[in-house]
XYZ file of C-alpha atoms in Angstrom:
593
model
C 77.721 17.357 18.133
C 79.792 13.949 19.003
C 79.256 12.466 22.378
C 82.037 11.109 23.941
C 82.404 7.857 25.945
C 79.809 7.615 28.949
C 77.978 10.049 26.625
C 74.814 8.025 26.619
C 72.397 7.478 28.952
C 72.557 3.695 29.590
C 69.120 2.215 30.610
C 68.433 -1.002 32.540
C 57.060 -7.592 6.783
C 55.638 -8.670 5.431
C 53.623 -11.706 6.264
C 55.652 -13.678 3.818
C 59.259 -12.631 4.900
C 61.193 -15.451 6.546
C 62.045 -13.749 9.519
C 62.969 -14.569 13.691
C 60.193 -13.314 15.804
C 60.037 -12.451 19.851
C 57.305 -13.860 21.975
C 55.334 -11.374 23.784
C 51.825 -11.664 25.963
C 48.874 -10.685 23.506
C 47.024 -8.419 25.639
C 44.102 -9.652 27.387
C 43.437 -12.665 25.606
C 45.928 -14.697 28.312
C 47.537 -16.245 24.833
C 51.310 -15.279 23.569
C 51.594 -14.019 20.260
C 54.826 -14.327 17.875
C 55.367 -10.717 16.373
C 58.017 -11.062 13.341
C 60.895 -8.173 14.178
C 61.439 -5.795 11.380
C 63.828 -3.056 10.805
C 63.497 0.091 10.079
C 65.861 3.068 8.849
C 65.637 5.912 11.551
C 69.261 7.750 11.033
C 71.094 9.252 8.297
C 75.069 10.308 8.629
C 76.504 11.174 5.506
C 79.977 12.349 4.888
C 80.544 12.710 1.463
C 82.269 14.914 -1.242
C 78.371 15.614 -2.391
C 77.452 16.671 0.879
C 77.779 16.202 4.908
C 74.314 16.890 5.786
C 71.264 14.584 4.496
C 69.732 17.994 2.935
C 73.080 18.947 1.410
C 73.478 15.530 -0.253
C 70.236 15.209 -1.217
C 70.274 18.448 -3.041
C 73.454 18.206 -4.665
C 71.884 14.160 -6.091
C 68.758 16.005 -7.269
C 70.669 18.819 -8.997
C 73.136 16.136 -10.708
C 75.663 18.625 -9.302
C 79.075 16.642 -9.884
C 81.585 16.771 -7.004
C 84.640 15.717 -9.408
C 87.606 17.729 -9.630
C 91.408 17.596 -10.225
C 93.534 15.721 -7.456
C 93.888 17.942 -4.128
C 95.426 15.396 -1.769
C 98.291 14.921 -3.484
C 100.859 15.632 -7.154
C 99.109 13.717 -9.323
C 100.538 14.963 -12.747
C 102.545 11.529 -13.376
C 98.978 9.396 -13.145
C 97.066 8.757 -16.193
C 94.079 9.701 -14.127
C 94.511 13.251 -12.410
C 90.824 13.550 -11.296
C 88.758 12.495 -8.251
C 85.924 13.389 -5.969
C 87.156 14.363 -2.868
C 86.188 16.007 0.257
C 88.176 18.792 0.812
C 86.421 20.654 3.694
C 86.655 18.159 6.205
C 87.578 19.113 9.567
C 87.920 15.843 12.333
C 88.125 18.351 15.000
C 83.762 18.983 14.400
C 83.896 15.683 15.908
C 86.685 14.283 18.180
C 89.592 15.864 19.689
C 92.858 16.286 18.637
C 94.212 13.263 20.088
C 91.725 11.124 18.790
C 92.236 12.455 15.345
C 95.498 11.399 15.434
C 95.077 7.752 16.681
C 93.057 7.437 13.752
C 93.611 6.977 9.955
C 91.412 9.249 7.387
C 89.038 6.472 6.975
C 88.036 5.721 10.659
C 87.699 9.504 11.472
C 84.785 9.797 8.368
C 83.176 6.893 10.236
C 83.022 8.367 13.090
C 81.782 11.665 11.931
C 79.088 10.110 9.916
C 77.999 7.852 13.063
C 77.766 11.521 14.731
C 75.539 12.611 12.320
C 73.197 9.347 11.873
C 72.797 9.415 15.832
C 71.700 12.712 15.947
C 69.719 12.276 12.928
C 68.068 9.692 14.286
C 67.579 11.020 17.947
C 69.743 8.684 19.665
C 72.907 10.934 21.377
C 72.196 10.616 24.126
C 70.775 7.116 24.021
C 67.046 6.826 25.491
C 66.555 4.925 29.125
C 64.753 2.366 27.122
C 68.126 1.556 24.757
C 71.063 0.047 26.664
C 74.465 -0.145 25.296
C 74.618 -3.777 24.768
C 71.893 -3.450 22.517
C 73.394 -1.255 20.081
C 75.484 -3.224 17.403
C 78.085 -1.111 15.244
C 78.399 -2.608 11.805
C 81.133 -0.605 10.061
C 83.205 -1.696 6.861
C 85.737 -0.994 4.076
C 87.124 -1.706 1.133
C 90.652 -0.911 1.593
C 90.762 0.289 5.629
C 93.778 2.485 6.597
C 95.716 2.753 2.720
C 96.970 6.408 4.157
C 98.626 4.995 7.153
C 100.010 1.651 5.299
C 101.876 3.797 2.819
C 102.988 6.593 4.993
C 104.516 4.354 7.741
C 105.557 1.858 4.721
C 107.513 5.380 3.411
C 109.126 5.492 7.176
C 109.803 1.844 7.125
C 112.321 2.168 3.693
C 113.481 5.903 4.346
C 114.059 5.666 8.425
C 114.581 1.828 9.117
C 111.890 -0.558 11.487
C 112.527 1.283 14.671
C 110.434 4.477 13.429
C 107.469 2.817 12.214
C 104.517 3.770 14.366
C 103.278 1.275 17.381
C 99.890 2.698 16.076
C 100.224 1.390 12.453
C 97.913 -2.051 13.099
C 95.620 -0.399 14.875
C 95.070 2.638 12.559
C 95.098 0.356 9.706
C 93.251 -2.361 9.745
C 89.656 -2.350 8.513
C 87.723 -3.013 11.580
C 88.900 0.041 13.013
C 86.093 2.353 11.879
C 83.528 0.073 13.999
C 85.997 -0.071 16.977
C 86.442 3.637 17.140
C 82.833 4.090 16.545
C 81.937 1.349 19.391
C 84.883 2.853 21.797
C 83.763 6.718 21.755
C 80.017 6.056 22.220
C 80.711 2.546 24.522
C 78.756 0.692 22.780
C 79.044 -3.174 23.661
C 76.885 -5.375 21.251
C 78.471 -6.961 18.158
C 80.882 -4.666 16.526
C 82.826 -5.227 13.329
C 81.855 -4.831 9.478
C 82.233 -6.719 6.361
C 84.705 -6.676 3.286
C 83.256 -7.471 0.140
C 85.380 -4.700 -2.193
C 82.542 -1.879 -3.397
C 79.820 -3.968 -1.952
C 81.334 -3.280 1.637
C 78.326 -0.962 2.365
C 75.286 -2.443 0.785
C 76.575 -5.849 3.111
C 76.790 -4.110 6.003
C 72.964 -3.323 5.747
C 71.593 -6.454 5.141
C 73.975 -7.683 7.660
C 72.074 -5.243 10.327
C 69.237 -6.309 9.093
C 69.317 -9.656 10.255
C 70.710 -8.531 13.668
C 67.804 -7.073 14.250
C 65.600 -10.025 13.024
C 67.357 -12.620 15.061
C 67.266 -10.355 18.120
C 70.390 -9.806 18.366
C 70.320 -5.817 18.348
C 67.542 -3.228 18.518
C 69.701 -0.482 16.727
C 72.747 -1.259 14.175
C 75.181 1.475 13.280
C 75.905 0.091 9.587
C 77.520 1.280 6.727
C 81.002 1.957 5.273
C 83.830 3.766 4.844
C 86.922 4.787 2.470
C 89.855 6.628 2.363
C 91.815 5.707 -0.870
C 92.716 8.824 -2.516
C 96.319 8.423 -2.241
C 99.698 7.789 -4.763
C 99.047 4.277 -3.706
C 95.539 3.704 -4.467
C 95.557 5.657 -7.415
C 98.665 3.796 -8.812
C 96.514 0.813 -8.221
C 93.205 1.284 -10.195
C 95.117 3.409 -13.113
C 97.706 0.205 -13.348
C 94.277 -1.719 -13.414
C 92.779 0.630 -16.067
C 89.614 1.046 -14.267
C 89.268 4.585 -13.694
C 88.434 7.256 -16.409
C 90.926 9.538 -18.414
C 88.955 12.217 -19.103
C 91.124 14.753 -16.962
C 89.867 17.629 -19.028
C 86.347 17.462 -18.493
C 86.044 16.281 -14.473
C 82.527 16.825 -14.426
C 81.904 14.901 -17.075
C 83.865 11.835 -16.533
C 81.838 9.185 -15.261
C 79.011 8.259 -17.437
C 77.385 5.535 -16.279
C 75.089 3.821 -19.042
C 76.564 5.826 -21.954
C 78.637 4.324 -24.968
C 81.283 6.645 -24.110
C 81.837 5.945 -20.982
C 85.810 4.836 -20.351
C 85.870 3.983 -16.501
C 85.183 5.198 -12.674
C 86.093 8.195 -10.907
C 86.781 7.692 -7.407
C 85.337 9.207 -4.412
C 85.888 8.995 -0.491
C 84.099 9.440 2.767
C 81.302 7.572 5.036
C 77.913 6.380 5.208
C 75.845 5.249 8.301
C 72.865 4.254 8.501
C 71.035 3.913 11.783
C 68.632 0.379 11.229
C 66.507 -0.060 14.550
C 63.865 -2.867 15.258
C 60.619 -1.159 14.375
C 58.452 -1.740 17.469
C 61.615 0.392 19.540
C 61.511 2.977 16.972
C 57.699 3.400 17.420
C 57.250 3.543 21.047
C 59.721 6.542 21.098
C 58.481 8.066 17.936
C 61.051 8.105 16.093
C 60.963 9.486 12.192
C 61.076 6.413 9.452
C 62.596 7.086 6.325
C 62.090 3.706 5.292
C 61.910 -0.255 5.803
C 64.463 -2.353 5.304
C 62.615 -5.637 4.227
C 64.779 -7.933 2.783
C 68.475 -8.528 1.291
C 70.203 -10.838 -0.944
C 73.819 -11.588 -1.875
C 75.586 -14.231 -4.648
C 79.219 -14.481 -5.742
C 79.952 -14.348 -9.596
C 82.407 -17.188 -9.484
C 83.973 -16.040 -12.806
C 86.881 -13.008 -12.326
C 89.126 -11.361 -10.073
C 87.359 -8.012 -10.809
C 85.053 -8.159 -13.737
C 81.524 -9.068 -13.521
C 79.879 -11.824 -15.336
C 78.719 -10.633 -18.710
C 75.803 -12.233 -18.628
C 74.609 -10.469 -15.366
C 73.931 -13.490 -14.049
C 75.383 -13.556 -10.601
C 73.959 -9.926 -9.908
C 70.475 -11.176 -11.027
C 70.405 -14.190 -8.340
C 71.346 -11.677 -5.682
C 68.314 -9.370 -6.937
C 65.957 -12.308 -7.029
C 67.002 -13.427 -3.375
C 66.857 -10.006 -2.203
C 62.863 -9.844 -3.566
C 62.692 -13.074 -1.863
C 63.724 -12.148 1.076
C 61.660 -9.057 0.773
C 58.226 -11.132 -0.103
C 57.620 -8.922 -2.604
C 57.722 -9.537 -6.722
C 59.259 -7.251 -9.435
C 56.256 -5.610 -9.962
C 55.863 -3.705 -6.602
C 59.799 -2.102 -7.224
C 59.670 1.061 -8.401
C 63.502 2.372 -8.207
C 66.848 0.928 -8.345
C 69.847 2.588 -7.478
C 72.300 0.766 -9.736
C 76.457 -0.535 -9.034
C 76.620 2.132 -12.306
C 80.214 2.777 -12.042
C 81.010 4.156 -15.512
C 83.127 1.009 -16.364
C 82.380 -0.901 -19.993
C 81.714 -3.891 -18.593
C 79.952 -3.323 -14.786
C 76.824 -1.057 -17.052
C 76.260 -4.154 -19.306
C 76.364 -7.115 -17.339
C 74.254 -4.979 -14.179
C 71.601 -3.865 -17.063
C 71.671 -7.746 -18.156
C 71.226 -8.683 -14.445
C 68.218 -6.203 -14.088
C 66.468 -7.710 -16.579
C 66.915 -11.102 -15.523
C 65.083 -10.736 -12.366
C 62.822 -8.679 -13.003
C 61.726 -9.636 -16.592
C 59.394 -7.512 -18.388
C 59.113 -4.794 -15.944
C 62.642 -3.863 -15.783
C 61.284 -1.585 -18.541
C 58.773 0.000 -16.161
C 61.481 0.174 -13.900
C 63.156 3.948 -13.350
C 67.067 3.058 -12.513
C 69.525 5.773 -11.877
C 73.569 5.633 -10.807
C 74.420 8.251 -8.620
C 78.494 8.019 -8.961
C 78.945 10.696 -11.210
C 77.846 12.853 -8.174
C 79.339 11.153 -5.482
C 82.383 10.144 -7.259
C 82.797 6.054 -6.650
C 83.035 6.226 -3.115
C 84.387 2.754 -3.302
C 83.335 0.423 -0.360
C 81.706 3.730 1.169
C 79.203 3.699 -1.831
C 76.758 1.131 -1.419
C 76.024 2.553 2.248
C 75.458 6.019 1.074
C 73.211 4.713 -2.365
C 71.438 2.908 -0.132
C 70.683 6.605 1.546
C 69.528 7.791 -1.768
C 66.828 4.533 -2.222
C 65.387 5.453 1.483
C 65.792 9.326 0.666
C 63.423 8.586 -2.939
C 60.954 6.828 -0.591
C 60.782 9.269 1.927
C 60.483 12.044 -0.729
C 58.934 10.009 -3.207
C 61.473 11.087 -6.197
C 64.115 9.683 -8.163
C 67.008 11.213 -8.530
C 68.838 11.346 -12.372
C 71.625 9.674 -14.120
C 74.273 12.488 -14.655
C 76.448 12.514 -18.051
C 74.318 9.829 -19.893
C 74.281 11.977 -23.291
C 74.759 9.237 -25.636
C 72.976 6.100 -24.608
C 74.730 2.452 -25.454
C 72.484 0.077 -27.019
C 73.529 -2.410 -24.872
C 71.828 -0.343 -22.028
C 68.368 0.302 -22.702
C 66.811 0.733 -19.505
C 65.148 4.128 -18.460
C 67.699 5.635 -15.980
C 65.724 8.720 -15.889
C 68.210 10.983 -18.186
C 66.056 14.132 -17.748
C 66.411 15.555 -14.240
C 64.974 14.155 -10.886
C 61.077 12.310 -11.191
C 58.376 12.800 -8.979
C 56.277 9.122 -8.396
C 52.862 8.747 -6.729
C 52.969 6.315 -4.134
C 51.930 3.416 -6.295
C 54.396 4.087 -8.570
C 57.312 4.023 -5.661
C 56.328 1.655 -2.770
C 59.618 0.025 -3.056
C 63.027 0.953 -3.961
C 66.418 -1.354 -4.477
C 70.305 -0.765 -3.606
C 72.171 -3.257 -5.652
C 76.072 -3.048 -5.441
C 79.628 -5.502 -7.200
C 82.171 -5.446 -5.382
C 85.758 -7.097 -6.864
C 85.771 -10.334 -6.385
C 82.467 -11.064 -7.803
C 80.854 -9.642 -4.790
C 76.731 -9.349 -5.338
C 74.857 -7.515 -2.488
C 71.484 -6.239 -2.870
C 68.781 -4.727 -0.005
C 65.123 -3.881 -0.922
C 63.695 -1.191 0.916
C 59.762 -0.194 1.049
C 57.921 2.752 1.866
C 56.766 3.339 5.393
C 53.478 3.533 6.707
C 53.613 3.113 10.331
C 51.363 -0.423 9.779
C 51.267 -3.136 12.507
C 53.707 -5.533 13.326
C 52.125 -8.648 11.827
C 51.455 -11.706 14.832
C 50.759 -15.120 15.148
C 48.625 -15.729 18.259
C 49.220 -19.131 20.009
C 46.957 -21.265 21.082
C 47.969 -22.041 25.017
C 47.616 -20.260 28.185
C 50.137 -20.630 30.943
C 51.649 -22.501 32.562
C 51.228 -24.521 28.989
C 53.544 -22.526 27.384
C 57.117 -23.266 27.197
C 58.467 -21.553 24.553
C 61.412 -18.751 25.474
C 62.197 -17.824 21.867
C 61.833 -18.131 18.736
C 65.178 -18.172 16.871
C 64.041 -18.956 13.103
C 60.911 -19.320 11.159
C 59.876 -20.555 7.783
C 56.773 -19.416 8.018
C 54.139 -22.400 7.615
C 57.166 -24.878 7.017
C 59.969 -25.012 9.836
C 60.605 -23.280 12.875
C 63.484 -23.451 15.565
C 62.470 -21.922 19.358
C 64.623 -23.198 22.059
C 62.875 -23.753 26.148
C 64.387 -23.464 29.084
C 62.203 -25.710 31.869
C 62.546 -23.920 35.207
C 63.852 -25.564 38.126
C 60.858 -24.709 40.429
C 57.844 -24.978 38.020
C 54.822 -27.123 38.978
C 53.463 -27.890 35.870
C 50.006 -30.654 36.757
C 49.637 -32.603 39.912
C 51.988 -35.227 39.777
C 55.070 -33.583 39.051
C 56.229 -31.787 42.174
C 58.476 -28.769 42.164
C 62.371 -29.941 41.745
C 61.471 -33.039 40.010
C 65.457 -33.695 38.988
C 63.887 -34.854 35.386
C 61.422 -33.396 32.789
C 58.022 -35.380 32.377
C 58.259 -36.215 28.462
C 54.638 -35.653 27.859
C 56.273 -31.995 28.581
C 59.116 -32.233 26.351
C 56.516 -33.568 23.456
C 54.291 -30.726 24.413
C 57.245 -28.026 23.997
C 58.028 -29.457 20.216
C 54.342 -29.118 19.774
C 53.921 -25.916 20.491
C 57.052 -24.821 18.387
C 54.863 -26.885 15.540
C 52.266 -24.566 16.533
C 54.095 -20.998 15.471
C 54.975 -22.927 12.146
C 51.387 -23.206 11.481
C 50.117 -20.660 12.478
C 52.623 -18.046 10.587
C 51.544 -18.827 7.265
C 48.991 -16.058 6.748
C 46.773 -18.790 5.069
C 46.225 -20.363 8.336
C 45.583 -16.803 10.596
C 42.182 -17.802 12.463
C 42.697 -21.539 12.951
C 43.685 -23.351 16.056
C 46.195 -25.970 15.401
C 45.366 -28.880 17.736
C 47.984 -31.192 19.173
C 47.036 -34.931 18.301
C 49.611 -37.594 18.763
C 52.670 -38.499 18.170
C 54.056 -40.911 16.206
C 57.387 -42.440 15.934
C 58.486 -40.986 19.240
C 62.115 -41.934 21.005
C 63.885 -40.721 23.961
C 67.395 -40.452 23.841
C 68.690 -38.728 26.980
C 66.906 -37.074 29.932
C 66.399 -33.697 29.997
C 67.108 -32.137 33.494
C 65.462 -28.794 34.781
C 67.914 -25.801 33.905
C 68.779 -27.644 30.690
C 68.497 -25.276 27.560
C 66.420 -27.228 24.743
C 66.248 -26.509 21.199
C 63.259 -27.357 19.329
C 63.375 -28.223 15.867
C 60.175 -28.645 14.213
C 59.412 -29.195 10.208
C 56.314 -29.169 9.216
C 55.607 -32.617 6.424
C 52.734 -31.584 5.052
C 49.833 -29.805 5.690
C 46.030 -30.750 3.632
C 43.163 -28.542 4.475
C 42.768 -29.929 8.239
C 45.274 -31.809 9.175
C 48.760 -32.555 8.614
C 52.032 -34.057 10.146
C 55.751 -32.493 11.257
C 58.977 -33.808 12.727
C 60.370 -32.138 15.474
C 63.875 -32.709 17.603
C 64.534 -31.791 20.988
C 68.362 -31.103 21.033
C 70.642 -30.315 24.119
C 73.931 -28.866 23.356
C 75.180 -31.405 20.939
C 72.556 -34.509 22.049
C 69.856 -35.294 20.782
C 67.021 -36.055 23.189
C 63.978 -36.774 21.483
C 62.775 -37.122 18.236
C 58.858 -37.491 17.329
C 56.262 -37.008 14.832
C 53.281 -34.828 15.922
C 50.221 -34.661 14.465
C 47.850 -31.670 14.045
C 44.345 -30.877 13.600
C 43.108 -27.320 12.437
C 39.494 -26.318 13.425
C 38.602 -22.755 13.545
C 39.599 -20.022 16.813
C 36.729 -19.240 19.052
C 36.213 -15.760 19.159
């Protein structure tokens, strides 16, 4: 199933979102066009004590089928808490050799498996001729990285002295490690690392990808999470913390999320990948979308080591910057997958926080927790929720709220107590993954139904050799925009400047900013069909030359902008210098057919 190293072949929004576009030739009209890059989930691996196949986890969510059961892993008769939700047919050998397995702590070898399973999920092992290595990014987090191998080897350290602690500790341990395996076995050499934000490790490492693949930076992300924290250790943690649940008699029934009952978590383990590709690559090879990714968010609490604010607060600005994000408004969310952790105070403040951004339709709203299935797979769990928002998309259902028998007052949402809900399209064109993380971590990512529509573009107005522009890096659209231009050496732009002119003309400079002022216009969909005419310049000074071979960035803000006309300031910027600094005014008339 796994590939190993050399495995792959290597080959040579919305309108509204703020996102980072590519310039490409818009064909046959001799213009460029700026086409906004949006992501796209094309890969499921799942590892999970629910499930290690998407159809297996998505049955056992649908069925409410509880995975919660008394402590395998080790004697856990001395621990107020004697339950968890583990996964106790795991074998690393499906997936790596022997060796490997070794070099590798529990947590790293369920990231690797699930990466196994999201690449071949999403058609990508072997990579495709048009997909080199140093386009794929590998995203990976955890909460707690290698807990196994810190307390064995801490166990060695106090029974056997220094000299018989393993070389391999640091590298087993350490919480980057699930990336680094994951980027060593498949050799793949774009960014690889992962966040740590506590339980929101996952849902981070999403919206993370997702702006990899905005800025350009990647075509495909491996994101997601992993955990490993059913041990003595961990477990002496969270009980000393009184976090988890005590209901040792009645496993099943132990985490009840939303209920006035409920007394705490039950934790999980395993992995969650996600495979987030840049849609345009995901079309031209046909791949199969189980949903868009179109917009994150993320705030910090700023109140407690590990409880939430009460008054949801800091969850509900992370929802509200996630729609923002998203361009879309409460209205057009039909799902949330909620933190729902079982805990007294995480169900009240996150019901509080729903509310606050999304007013009076958080009562329209269905909203579900999935833990008492999955167990709280700790930083794992936002990763593999965020499976179960794309999953309700893709199957257009909505998976129940286990154990909520006695609902708290406090809670009055409908987290769909009955069994799984089927919802029309119109009902379920968007779907959220909001996790809280200790901390007073707050990480939210909106995804939306997919349906395969074009990639929205903003056609300039110049032909070449007028255009200068080699990318755009940022875009507000119809407000700011930041491209950067690289004049060529050899270029013979209008008679009078000869080829290896040692300085740029700064009629060409001006003309560069002005055509960066250009893609701010012209990507506010209120302006599609205009031509935005370059007329002057105000204002201007020249601080230093600019020399051919010199990288420029453009910074452009548009002032204001009336019905035809309107002003911006723009910077031309090498390395650290500034080299020229203008006003430019435009006119608007309408595109010629």
């Amino acid at each position: 199933m796994a590939r190993a190293r050399g495995g792959p072949t290597a080959g040579p929004k919305r309108d509204s979102t703020p996102a980072r576009p590519e310039l490409i030739p818009a064909t046959g009209s001799g213009r460029y066009s700026v086409r906004l890059r949006r992501a796209v989930i094309t890969g499921l691996g799942l590892v999970t004590p629910a499930g290690s196949t998407v159809e297996a986890f998505w049955e056992s969510v649908l069925a409410a089928r509880s995975a919660v059961r008394p402590v395998q892993a080790f004697d856990a008769s001395a621990f107020p808490t004697r339950i968890a939700a583990e996964i106790l047919d795991f074998d690393p050998s499906v997936y790596m050799d022997r060796r490997e397995a070794r070099r590798m702590d529990r947590f790293s070898q369920f990231a690797v498996a699930a990466a196994a399973l999201a690449l071949t999920d999403a058609g990508l092992d072997p990579l495709p001729p048009s997909l080199p290595p140093d386009r794929v990014a590998v995203w990976i987090g955890s909460g707690t990285g290698g807990l196994r191998t810190l307390e064995t080897q801490a166990e060695t350290l106090l029974r056997d002295g220094p000299r018989r602690v393993s070389p391999l500790t640091v590298p087993m341990m350490i919480a980057n490690m699930a990336a680094a395996q994951v980027s060593l076995k498949w050799g793949f050499t774009g960014q690889c690392g992962g966040p740590v934000t506590a339980c929101a490790t996952g849902t981070t490492a999403v919206g993370d990808a997702l702006r990899l693949v905005r800025s350009g930076e990647a075509d495909v992300v491996l994101a997601g999470a992993s955990e490993a924290a059913v041990t003595p250790f961990g477990f002496a943690a969270f009980c000393s913390a009184q976090a988890m649940s005590t209901r040792n008699d009645d496993p099943e029934g132990a985490l009840r999320p939303f209920d006035r009952t409920r007394d705490g978590f039950v934790m999980g383990e395993g992995a969650a990948v996600l495979v987030v590709e840049e849609a345009a690559h995901a079309a031209a090879r046909g791949a199969r979308v189980y949903a868009e990714v179109l917009g994150c968010g993320a705030s910090a609490d700023s109140h407690h080591l590990v409880q939430p604010r009460p008054d949801g607060s800091g969850a509900a600005l992370c929802l509200s910057r996630a729609l923002a994000d998203a361009g879309l408004a409460p209205e057009d969310v039909g799902y949330i997958n909620a933190h729902g952790t079982g805990t007294p105070a995480n169900d009240a403040a996150e019901t509080k926080a729903i509310k606050l951004a999304f007013g009076p339709h958080a009562y329209r709203l269905t909203v579900s927790s999935t833990k008492p299935v999955t167990g709280h797979m700790m930083g794992a769990a936002g990763a593999a929720e965020l499976a179960v928002a794309a999953l309700a998309l893709h199957h257009s259902t909505v998976p129940p709220t286990r154990n909520l028998t006695e609902p708290d007052p406090e809670c009055d949402l409908d987290y769909v107590r009955e069994g799984p809900r089927r919802l029309g399209p119109d009902q379920l064109r968007a779907s959220v993954s909001l996790s809280l993380g200790f901390g007073g971590h707050n990480e939210a990512v909106v995804l939306g139904r997919w349906n395969g529509r074009s990639v929205p573009e903003a056609v300039l107005p110049h032909r070449p050799p007028f255009v200068f522009l080699d990318r755009v890096l940022e875009v507000e659209p119809g407000r700011r925009v930041v491209a950067v231009w690289t004049p060529p050496a050899d270029a013979f732009f209008f008679p009078g400047h000869f080829p290896g002119n040692p300085l740029v003309p700064g009629v060409l400079l001006v003309e560069a900013m002005a055509q960066a002022g250009a893609v701010a216009v012209l990507t506010d969909p209120g302006r599609q069909g205009s031509l935005p005419l370059f007329g002057g310049i105000d204002r201007a000074r020249f601080r230093r030359p600019v020399r051919p071979g010199e990288t420029v960035r453009l910074e452009v803000e548009l002032l204001q902008m009336k019905s035809r006309a309107g002003r911006g300031r723009a910077r031309a910027v090498v390395g650290e210098d500034l080299a020229a600094e203008v006003e430019l005014v435009f006119f608007l008339v309408p595109a010629p057919a």
